[in-house]
Amino acid sequence: MSGPFRERRVDLGAITENVARLRDLVGTEHVMVVVKADAYGHGAVESARAAIAGGADWLGVAEIAEALQLRAAGVDAPVLAWLHDPDEDFTQAIDHAVDLGLSSLAQLEAVAAAPSSRTPFVQLKLETGLSRNGVAEQEWDAVFARAAQLEAEGRLVVRGLFSHLSNASAEHDREAVALFQRGLERAEAAGLRPGLRHIAASAAALTLPEARFDLVRLGIAAYGLSPFGGSARDLGLRPAMTLRGRVAAVRRVPAGKGVSYDYTYRTERETTLVLVPLGYAEGIPRHASNSGPVMIGGRRFRVSGRVAMDQFVVDVGDLPVAVGDEVVLFGDPATGAPTADDWAEAAGTINYEIVTRLGGRLRRTFTGGAE
Ligand SMILES: *Cc1c(COP(=O)(O)O)cnc(C)c1O
């Protein structure tokens, strides 16, 4: 293999295909692809464009700064941002036509008072059980009444009403959907007519049809990973990210040799050790010491010993390996590679965290883009 020392390679074609497939599956009028946190590590701007090519007509981010990054790159699709600084100045967001997800009366007043020449578009977020942000049920009527008044005065437009699910169980999610439904009724009674009603992220979009409303917000599934852990192939999805590096050193060692910090691994017999130049600085979980899977020369091995800051070691037995050979940490299982889910299992976490935490000195390359 030639190519970079270490890289995460993102197949933008996979994102486009996944979104198109999910759009068909879900059948809602609108599809939002969530590109927060640098698109779960996949690259926000590139992933946003790939998602739009697959039929997404909305983008979602947590923070306004993330929305402005898309605008600066020339992405002009509708975008919603829903997590704000306590002292947030909403002016720039309004100037750049970023829809604002709002969770309190104070935020509503701040948006109405922002000195922009454009009319703000807001989407009110309702708390329905997750206990994060969102307007609490006992404040719904006051917030709806004030929003309706501001809308009547032409100071803002209430474009949407939304919430988010716990995924604690189907029963919990159904209760939350029912509460959301009551919120919609009370908003309507207050004179609001929000055209975008949404509550489902990937998990509910796939499993709870009554949660789909006008729009679903797809994050993890768009990147080709399952929101439930396990096989995304059953859902017709293809993982977009491949994490790989090149063997930096090879050594033949005798039995009983200690490997990496603390010697938590010892060779059982004469064997070959290879050095892989990715460590926890790149987001490789140290919790995956002695367990994270890799593919070298078409065969599966595990990390041997501790994951260090810059590197880890793999005992490959008698496999003939040379410096520069490819090591795949995870990718598309159709290629025989381990998956982000395998790493999640090895590290005691979820696939979301495995892809999103990557960074450090890792470069990112793209394939399969529309442009
Ligand atoms: C992150 C997020 C999503 C996307 O969730 P997935 O499970 O990745 O589909 C949707 N909505 C909100 C409010 C989020 O914070």
Coordinates of C-alpha atoms and ligand atoms in Angstrom, one line a residue:
M1 CA 0.0 0.0 0.0
S2 CA 1.1 3.5 -0.6
G3 CA -0.6 6.6 0.7
P4 CA -0.8 8.4 4.0
F5 CA 0.8 7.3 7.2
R6 CA -2.6 7.3 8.8
E7 CA -6.0 8.5 7.6
R8 CA -9.7 8.4 7.9
R9 CA -11.1 8.0 4.5
V10 CA -14.7 9.1 4.0
D11 CA -16.7 7.7 1.1
L12 CA -19.0 10.5 0.3
G13 CA -20.9 8.3 -2.2
A14 CA -21.8 6.1 0.7
I15 CA -23.4 9.1 2.5
T16 CA -25.3 10.0 -0.6
E17 CA -26.6 6.5 -1.1
N18 CA -27.4 6.0 2.6
V19 CA -29.5 9.2 2.7
A20 CA -31.3 8.2 -0.5
R21 CA -32.0 4.8 0.9
L22 CA -33.2 6.2 4.2
R23 CA -35.4 8.7 2.5
D24 CA -37.2 6.0 0.5
L25 CA -37.5 3.9 3.7
V26 CA -38.9 6.6 5.9
G27 CA -41.1 8.4 3.3
T28 CA -41.4 11.7 5.2
E29 CA -41.9 14.9 3.2
H30 CA -38.6 16.3 4.6
V31 CA -35.3 14.7 5.6
M32 CA -32.8 16.5 7.8
V33 CA -29.2 15.1 8.0
V34 CA -27.5 16.0 11.2
V35 CA -23.9 17.2 10.5
K36 CA -23.0 18.4 14.1
A37 CA -19.6 17.7 15.5
D38 CA -18.0 17.8 12.1
A39 CA -20.5 15.4 10.8
Y40 CA -19.7 12.8 13.5
G41 CA -16.1 13.1 12.4
H42 CA -16.8 12.7 8.6
G43 CA -16.3 16.3 7.7
A44 CA -19.2 18.8 8.0
V45 CA -19.2 20.6 4.7
E46 CA -18.4 17.6 2.5
S47 CA -20.9 15.4 4.3
A48 CA -23.6 18.1 4.0
R49 CA -23.1 18.3 0.3
A50 CA -23.2 14.5 0.0
A51 CA -26.4 14.4 2.1
I52 CA -28.0 17.0 -0.1
A53 CA -27.1 15.0 -3.2
G54 CA -28.9 12.0 -1.6
G55 CA -32.1 14.0 -1.1
A56 CA -31.7 15.7 2.3
D57 CA -33.5 19.0 2.2
W58 CA -32.5 20.1 5.7
L59 CA -29.3 20.1 7.7
G60 CA -29.1 20.0 11.5
V61 CA -26.3 21.1 13.8
A62 CA -26.0 21.7 17.5
E63 CA -24.4 25.1 17.6
I64 CA -24.7 28.3 15.5
A65 CA -21.0 28.3 14.8
E66 CA -21.4 25.0 13.0
A67 CA -24.2 26.4 10.9
L68 CA -22.1 29.4 10.0
Q69 CA -19.3 27.2 8.9
L70 CA -21.6 25.6 6.4
R71 CA -22.7 29.0 5.2
A72 CA -19.1 30.2 4.9
A73 CA -18.4 27.2 2.6
G74 CA -21.4 28.1 0.4
V75 CA -23.9 25.5 1.7
D76 CA -27.2 27.4 1.5
A77 CA -29.6 24.6 2.3
P78 CA -32.0 25.1 5.2
V79 CA -30.2 24.5 8.5
L80 CA -31.4 24.3 12.1
A81 CA -29.2 24.9 15.2
W82 CA -30.5 24.1 18.6
L83 CA -27.9 24.4 21.4
H84 CA -27.0 27.9 22.4
D85 CA -24.6 29.8 24.6
P86 CA -26.4 31.4 27.5
D87 CA -25.3 34.8 26.2
E88 CA -25.8 33.9 22.5
D89 CA -26.1 36.8 20.1
F90 CA -28.5 35.4 17.4
T91 CA -27.9 38.2 14.9
Q92 CA -25.4 36.5 12.7
A93 CA -27.5 33.3 12.6
I94 CA -30.5 35.3 11.5
D95 CA -28.4 37.2 8.9
H96 CA -27.4 33.9 7.5
A97 CA -30.9 32.4 7.4
V98 CA -30.1 29.8 10.1
D99 CA -33.3 28.4 11.8
L100 CA -33.0 28.6 15.5
G101 CA -34.2 25.8 17.8
L102 CA -35.4 27.5 20.9
S103 CA -35.9 26.1 24.4
S104 CA -37.0 29.0 26.5
L105 CA -38.9 32.3 26.7
A106 CA -35.6 34.1 27.2
Q107 CA -34.2 32.7 24.0
L108 CA -37.4 33.7 22.2
E109 CA -37.1 37.3 23.4
A110 CA -33.4 37.4 22.5
V111 CA -34.1 36.3 19.0
A112 CA -37.0 38.8 18.6
A113 CA -34.7 41.6 19.9
A114 CA -31.7 40.7 17.7
P115 CA -30.8 43.6 15.3
S116 CA -31.0 41.7 12.0
S117 CA -32.6 43.0 8.8
R118 CA -34.0 39.5 8.1
T119 CA -37.0 37.9 9.8
P120 CA -35.9 35.1 12.1
F121 CA -37.2 31.6 11.6
V122 CA -37.6 29.7 14.8
Q123 CA -38.5 26.1 15.7
L124 CA -39.6 25.6 19.3
K125 CA -38.2 22.6 21.1
L126 CA -40.4 20.9 23.6
E127 CA -39.2 18.8 26.5
T128 CA -41.0 15.4 26.3
G129 CA -39.0 13.2 28.6
L130 CA -35.3 13.4 27.8
S131 CA -34.6 16.0 30.5
R132 CA -32.1 18.0 28.4
N133 CA -33.2 21.2 26.8
G134 CA -36.7 22.0 25.4
V135 CA -39.5 24.1 26.9
A136 CA -41.0 22.4 29.9
E137 CA -44.6 21.4 29.7
Q138 CA -45.8 23.9 32.3
E139 CA -44.3 26.7 30.2
W140 CA -45.7 25.6 26.9
D141 CA -48.7 27.9 26.9
A142 CA -46.7 31.0 27.9
V143 CA -44.1 30.4 25.3
F144 CA -46.7 29.5 22.6
A145 CA -48.7 32.7 23.4
R146 CA -45.6 34.9 23.2
A147 CA -44.4 33.3 20.0
A148 CA -47.8 33.7 18.4
Q149 CA -47.8 37.4 19.4
L150 CA -44.3 38.0 18.0
E151 CA -45.4 36.2 14.8
A152 CA -48.5 38.3 14.5
E153 CA -46.3 41.4 14.9
G154 CA -44.1 40.1 12.0
R155 CA -41.0 39.9 14.2
L156 CA -40.4 36.2 13.6
V157 CA -41.8 33.1 12.0
V158 CA -42.5 29.9 14.0
R159 CA -41.6 27.4 11.3
G160 CA -41.4 24.3 13.4
L161 CA -42.1 22.5 16.6
F162 CA -39.8 19.6 17.6
S163 CA -38.5 17.4 20.4
H164 CA -36.0 14.5 20.9
L165 CA -36.5 11.0 22.1
S166 CA -34.7 9.0 24.8
N167 CA -34.6 5.7 23.0
A168 CA -35.0 4.2 26.4
S169 CA -37.7 1.8 25.1
A170 CA -40.4 1.8 22.5
E171 CA -42.9 2.4 25.3
H172 CA -41.1 5.4 26.6
D173 CA -40.8 6.8 23.1
R174 CA -44.5 6.3 22.4
E175 CA -45.3 8.2 25.6
A176 CA -43.0 11.0 24.5
V177 CA -44.6 11.1 21.0
A178 CA -48.1 11.3 22.7
L179 CA -46.9 14.2 24.9
F180 CA -45.4 15.9 21.8
Q181 CA -48.8 15.5 20.1
R182 CA -50.5 17.3 23.0
G183 CA -47.9 20.0 22.6
L184 CA -48.8 20.4 19.0
E185 CA -52.4 20.7 19.9
R186 CA -51.7 23.4 22.5
A187 CA -49.5 25.3 20.0
E188 CA -52.3 25.2 17.5
A189 CA -54.8 26.4 20.1
A190 CA -52.4 29.3 20.7
G191 CA -52.6 30.2 17.1
L192 CA -49.3 28.7 15.8
R193 CA -49.2 26.7 12.6
P194 CA -45.7 25.2 12.5
G195 CA -45.3 23.4 9.2
L196 CA -42.3 21.3 10.4
R197 CA -43.1 18.9 13.2
H198 CA -40.4 16.5 14.1
I199 CA -39.2 14.3 16.9
A200 CA -37.4 11.2 15.4
A201 CA -33.7 10.8 15.1
S202 CA -32.2 7.7 13.3
A203 CA -33.6 5.1 15.8
A204 CA -37.2 6.2 15.8
A205 CA -37.1 7.1 12.1
L206 CA -36.4 3.4 11.5
T207 CA -38.6 1.8 14.1
L208 CA -41.4 4.0 15.2
P209 CA -43.5 5.2 12.2
E210 CA -45.8 7.3 14.4
A211 CA -42.7 9.5 15.3
R212 CA -42.0 10.5 11.7
F213 CA -44.3 13.5 11.3
D214 CA -43.1 15.9 8.6
L215 CA -39.4 15.4 9.0
V216 CA -36.9 13.0 10.5
R217 CA -33.4 14.0 11.7
L218 CA -30.9 11.4 10.6
G219 CA -27.4 11.4 12.1
I220 CA -25.7 8.1 12.6
A221 CA -27.6 6.2 10.0
A222 CA -26.6 8.7 7.2
Y223 CA -23.0 7.7 8.0
G224 CA -23.9 4.1 7.5
L225 CA -23.9 3.0 11.1
S226 CA -26.8 1.5 13.0
P227 CA -28.4 3.5 15.8
F228 CA -28.9 0.2 17.6
G229 CA -25.3 -1.0 17.3
G230 CA -24.7 -4.1 15.2
S231 CA -25.2 -4.6 11.5
A232 CA -26.1 -1.6 9.4
R233 CA -26.1 -3.9 6.4
D234 CA -29.5 -5.3 7.4
L235 CA -30.8 -1.7 7.0
G236 CA -29.2 -1.4 3.6
L237 CA -26.6 1.0 4.8
R238 CA -22.8 1.2 4.1
P239 CA -20.3 2.7 6.6
A240 CA -18.8 5.8 5.0
M241 CA -15.6 5.9 7.1
T242 CA -12.5 3.8 6.9
L243 CA -9.8 4.2 9.5
R244 CA -6.4 3.0 8.4
G245 CA -2.7 3.4 8.7
R246 CA 0.5 1.9 7.5
V247 CA 2.8 -0.4 9.4
A248 CA 5.6 1.8 10.8
A249 CA 7.9 -1.0 12.1
V250 CA 8.1 -4.8 12.2
R251 CA 10.1 -6.9 14.6
R252 CA 10.6 -10.6 15.2
V253 CA 10.6 -11.4 18.9
P254 CA 11.0 -14.5 21.1
A255 CA 8.4 -16.0 23.4
G256 CA 7.8 -14.1 26.7
K257 CA 8.5 -10.7 25.3
G258 CA 6.6 -7.8 27.0
V259 CA 4.7 -5.5 24.7
S260 CA 3.9 -1.8 25.1
Y261 CA 3.5 0.1 28.4
D262 CA 3.1 -2.0 31.6
Y263 CA 3.7 -5.2 29.6
T264 CA 0.0 -6.1 29.8
Y265 CA 0.6 -8.4 26.8
R266 CA 3.4 -11.0 26.6
T267 CA 4.2 -13.1 23.5
E268 CA 3.3 -16.8 23.9
R269 CA 5.9 -17.9 21.3
E270 CA 8.3 -16.5 18.8
T271 CA 6.3 -14.1 16.7
T272 CA 6.1 -10.9 14.7
L273 CA 5.1 -7.6 16.1
V274 CA 4.0 -4.7 14.0
L275 CA 3.8 -1.1 15.1
V276 CA 0.7 0.9 14.0
P277 CA 1.0 4.7 14.1
L278 CA -2.4 5.6 15.7
G279 CA -2.8 6.3 19.3
Y280 CA -5.2 7.9 21.8
A281 CA -4.1 11.3 20.5
E282 CA -5.9 10.3 17.3
G283 CA -8.9 9.2 19.3
I284 CA -8.1 5.5 19.4
P285 CA -9.6 4.5 22.8
R286 CA -7.1 3.3 25.4
H287 CA -10.0 1.2 26.7
A288 CA -9.5 -0.9 23.5
S289 CA -6.0 -2.0 24.7
N290 CA -5.6 -5.7 24.2
S291 CA -9.0 -5.9 22.4
G292 CA -9.4 -3.5 19.4
P293 CA -9.6 -5.4 16.1
V294 CA -7.5 -4.7 13.0
M295 CA -7.2 -6.2 9.6
I296 CA -3.7 -6.8 8.2
G297 CA -3.0 -8.7 5.0
G298 CA -6.7 -9.8 4.9
R299 CA -6.6 -11.3 8.3
R300 CA -8.0 -10.2 11.7
F301 CA -5.8 -9.5 14.7
R302 CA -6.2 -7.5 17.9
V303 CA -4.3 -4.7 19.6
S304 CA -1.6 -6.3 21.7
G305 CA -0.9 -4.4 24.9
R306 CA -1.7 -0.8 25.7
V307 CA -2.8 1.7 23.2
A308 CA -0.3 4.5 23.7
M309 CA -0.6 8.2 22.7
D310 CA 0.9 7.8 19.3
Q311 CA 0.9 4.1 18.5
F312 CA -0.1 0.6 19.3
V313 CA 1.4 -2.9 18.6
V314 CA -0.2 -5.9 17.0
D315 CA 1.1 -9.5 17.4
V316 CA 0.6 -11.0 13.9
G317 CA 2.2 -14.4 14.5
D318 CA 3.9 -15.7 11.4
L319 CA 2.1 -13.5 8.9
P320 CA 4.6 -12.0 6.5
V321 CA 4.3 -8.2 7.0
A322 CA 6.5 -5.4 5.7
V323 CA 6.9 -1.8 6.8
G324 CA 4.3 0.2 4.8
D325 CA 1.7 -2.5 4.7
E326 CA -1.9 -1.4 5.3
V327 CA -3.6 -1.8 8.6
V328 CA -7.4 -1.2 8.6
L329 CA -8.9 -0.5 12.0
F330 CA -12.4 -0.3 10.8
G331 CA -14.4 0.2 7.6
D332 CA -17.0 -1.4 5.5
P333 CA -17.5 -5.0 6.7
A334 CA -18.1 -6.1 3.1
T335 CA -14.4 -5.7 2.6
G336 CA -13.7 -8.0 5.5
A337 CA -12.7 -5.1 7.8
P338 CA -13.7 -4.8 11.4
T339 CA -16.5 -2.2 12.0
A340 CA -16.8 0.9 14.2
D341 CA -19.2 -1.3 16.2
D342 CA -16.5 -3.9 16.8
W343 CA -14.3 -1.1 18.2
A344 CA -17.2 0.2 20.3
E345 CA -17.6 -3.2 21.8
A346 CA -13.9 -3.5 22.4
A347 CA -13.9 -0.1 24.2
G348 CA -17.2 -0.4 26.0
T349 CA -18.9 2.5 24.1
I350 CA -21.1 3.1 21.1
N351 CA -20.3 3.5 17.4
Y352 CA -21.3 7.2 17.6
E353 CA -18.4 7.9 19.9
I354 CA -15.8 5.8 18.0
V355 CA -16.2 7.8 14.8
T356 CA -16.8 11.2 16.4
R357 CA -13.8 11.2 18.8
L358 CA -11.2 10.7 16.0
G359 CA -8.9 13.6 15.4
G360 CA -5.4 14.6 16.5
R361 CA -2.9 14.1 13.7
L362 CA -5.2 12.0 11.6
R363 CA -5.8 13.4 8.2
R364 CA -9.0 13.0 6.4
T365 CA -9.4 12.1 2.7
F366 CA -12.5 11.9 0.6
T367 CA -13.6 9.5 -2.1
G368 CA -16.8 9.3 -4.2
G369 CA -17.8 12.9 -4.0
A370 CA -20.3 14.4 -6.4
E371 CA -17.8 17.2 -7.2
Ligands
LIG1 C1 -27.6 14.3 17.4 C2 -29.1 14.6 17.2 C3 -29.8 13.9 16.2 C4 -29.2 12.8 15.4 O1 -29.3 11.6 16.1 P1 -28.9 10.1 15.5 O2 -29.2 9.2 16.6 O3 -27.4 10.2 15.2 O4 -29.7 10.0 14.3 C5 -31.1 14.3 16.0 N1 -31.7 15.2 16.8 C6 -31.0 15.9 17.8 C7 -31.7 16.9 18.6 C8 -29.7 15.5 18.0 O5 -29.1 16.2 19.0

